[in-house]
Tab-separated table of C-alpha atoms in Angstrom:
chain	number	residue	atom	x	y	z
O	1	MET	CA	100.812	142.905	77.848
O	2	SER	CA	100.052	140.049	75.234
O	3	ALA	CA	100.679	136.628	76.000
O	4	ILE	CA	103.766	134.716	74.721
O	5	SER	CA	103.297	132.428	71.728
O	6	GLU	CA	103.664	128.543	72.393
O	7	HIS	CA	106.406	126.993	69.840
O	8	ILE	CA	105.700	123.511	68.797
O	9	VAL	CA	108.680	120.977	68.239
O	10	ASN	CA	108.292	117.519	66.911
O	11	MET	CA	111.928	116.515	66.855
O	12	ARG	CA	113.031	113.263	65.428
O	13	VAL	CA	116.908	112.825	64.251
O	14	HIS	CA	117.541	116.469	63.628
O	15	ILE	CA	116.820	119.681	65.095
O	16	ASP	CA	114.742	122.083	62.927
O	17	THR	CA	116.986	125.085	63.090
O	18	GLU	CA	114.257	127.630	61.851
O	19	LYS	CA	111.944	126.572	64.755
O	20	VAL	CA	115.190	126.952	66.939
O	21	MET	CA	115.722	130.192	65.802
O	22	ALA	CA	112.132	131.320	65.871
O	23	VAL	CA	112.152	130.328	69.705
O	24	GLN	CA	115.286	132.016	70.212
O	25	ARG	CA	114.053	135.252	68.747
O	26	ALA	CA	110.942	135.042	71.031
O	27	CYS	CA	113.391	134.535	74.101
O	28	ASP	CA	115.292	137.413	73.131
O	29	GLU	CA	112.256	139.619	72.977
O	30	ASN	CA	111.161	138.739	76.581
O	31	VAL	CA	114.505	138.392	78.163
O	32	TRP	CA	113.952	141.731	79.688
O	33	LEU	CA	110.621	140.427	81.369
O	34	TYR	CA	112.328	137.558	82.622
O	35	ALA	CA	115.166	139.426	84.051
O	36	GLU	CA	112.996	141.987	85.749
O	37	SER	CA	110.755	139.610	87.100
O	38	GLY	CA	113.395	137.389	88.499
O	39	GLY	CA	112.754	134.598	86.106
O	40	GLU	CA	108.957	134.148	87.013
O	41	GLU	CA	107.765	135.961	83.575
O	42	GLY	CA	109.290	136.159	80.007
O	43	ILE	CA	109.427	132.406	79.962
O	44	VAL	CA	108.809	130.935	76.165
O	45	PRO	CA	107.070	127.375	76.276
O	46	VAL	CA	108.236	124.811	73.609
O	47	ILE	CA	105.687	122.235	73.206
O	48	TYR	CA	107.621	118.870	72.726
O	49	LYS	CA	105.512	116.418	70.982
O	50	VAL	CA	106.680	113.047	72.974
O	51	SER	CA	106.414	109.542	70.666
O	52	ARG	CA	105.485	106.618	72.490
O	53	ARG	CA	108.107	104.766	70.504
O	54	HIS	CA	110.777	106.065	72.666
O	55	THR	CA	111.740	105.696	76.202
O	56	SER	CA	111.831	108.549	78.850
O	57	GLU	CA	115.520	108.120	78.536
O	58	GLU	CA	115.595	108.749	74.798
O	59	ILE	CA	113.202	111.877	75.187
O	60	PHE	CA	115.155	113.399	77.855
O	61	ALA	CA	118.360	113.060	75.586
O	62	ARG	CA	116.394	114.823	72.691
O	63	ILE	CA	115.329	117.413	75.178
O	64	VAL	CA	118.917	118.020	76.122
O	65	ARG	CA	120.172	118.450	72.610
O	66	LEU	CA	117.060	120.773	72.139
O	67	TRP	CA	117.622	122.896	75.336
O	68	HIS	CA	121.291	123.371	74.295
O	69	ALA	CA	120.602	124.297	70.615
O	70	ILE	CA	118.091	126.902	71.852
O	71	ASP	CA	120.475	128.239	74.414
O	72	ARG	CA	118.225	130.608	76.386
O	73	PRO	CA	117.536	130.526	80.249
O	74	ASN	CA	113.679	131.567	79.512
O	75	THR	CA	112.729	128.556	77.531
O	76	GLU	CA	110.484	126.144	79.155
O	77	ILE	CA	110.034	122.695	77.477
O	78	ARG	CA	106.468	121.508	77.843
O	79	LEU	CA	105.245	117.859	77.548
O	80	ALA	CA	101.986	116.234	77.588
O	81	ALA	CA	101.066	114.244	80.554
O	82	SER	CA	102.113	110.661	80.356
O	83	ASP	CA	104.056	108.092	82.148
O	84	LEU	CA	106.732	108.917	79.842
O	85	ALA	CA	106.510	112.866	80.584
O	86	GLU	CA	106.750	111.805	84.297
O	87	GLY	CA	110.179	110.134	83.882
O	88	VAL	CA	111.541	112.837	81.585
O	89	LEU	CA	110.471	115.638	84.571
O	90	ARG	CA	112.366	113.162	87.122
O	91	ARG	CA	115.513	113.227	85.050
O	92	ALA	CA	115.438	116.907	84.467
O	93	LYS	CA	114.779	117.608	88.068
O	94	ASN	CA	118.637	118.350	89.077
O	95	THR	CA	119.263	120.198	85.807
O	96	THR	CA	119.144	123.700	84.593
O	97	ILE	CA	116.603	122.335	82.101
O	98	ARG	CA	113.311	123.651	82.862
O	99	VAL	CA	110.757	121.074	81.794
O	100	SER	CA	106.998	121.017	82.797
O	101	ILE	CA	104.003	119.076	82.180
O	102	ASP	CA	100.693	120.087	80.687
O	103	ARG	CA	98.247	118.383	82.469
O	104	GLY	CA	95.290	120.284	80.480
């Protein structure tokens, strides 16, 4: 089985619809694996580049917009490890938005 490609998103004001559509296609291609594994596999990673110019609240708001634009349950938003990312992760904890921190 091949690895699922990561998608990189750098969202300023507008959401890049072409990148969103690419993520949606990848999610749709892997939805069967997601369903068969009970949500453990078939997850499409989306790397969100965090800007230090924004607060964790602003970044979380943008991630919410991105999550709703993609609108696929097998999406995971990944953030580079930082204090801002930790704040975003805390905010996403009680939501359906799948967020992780890349500590590598």
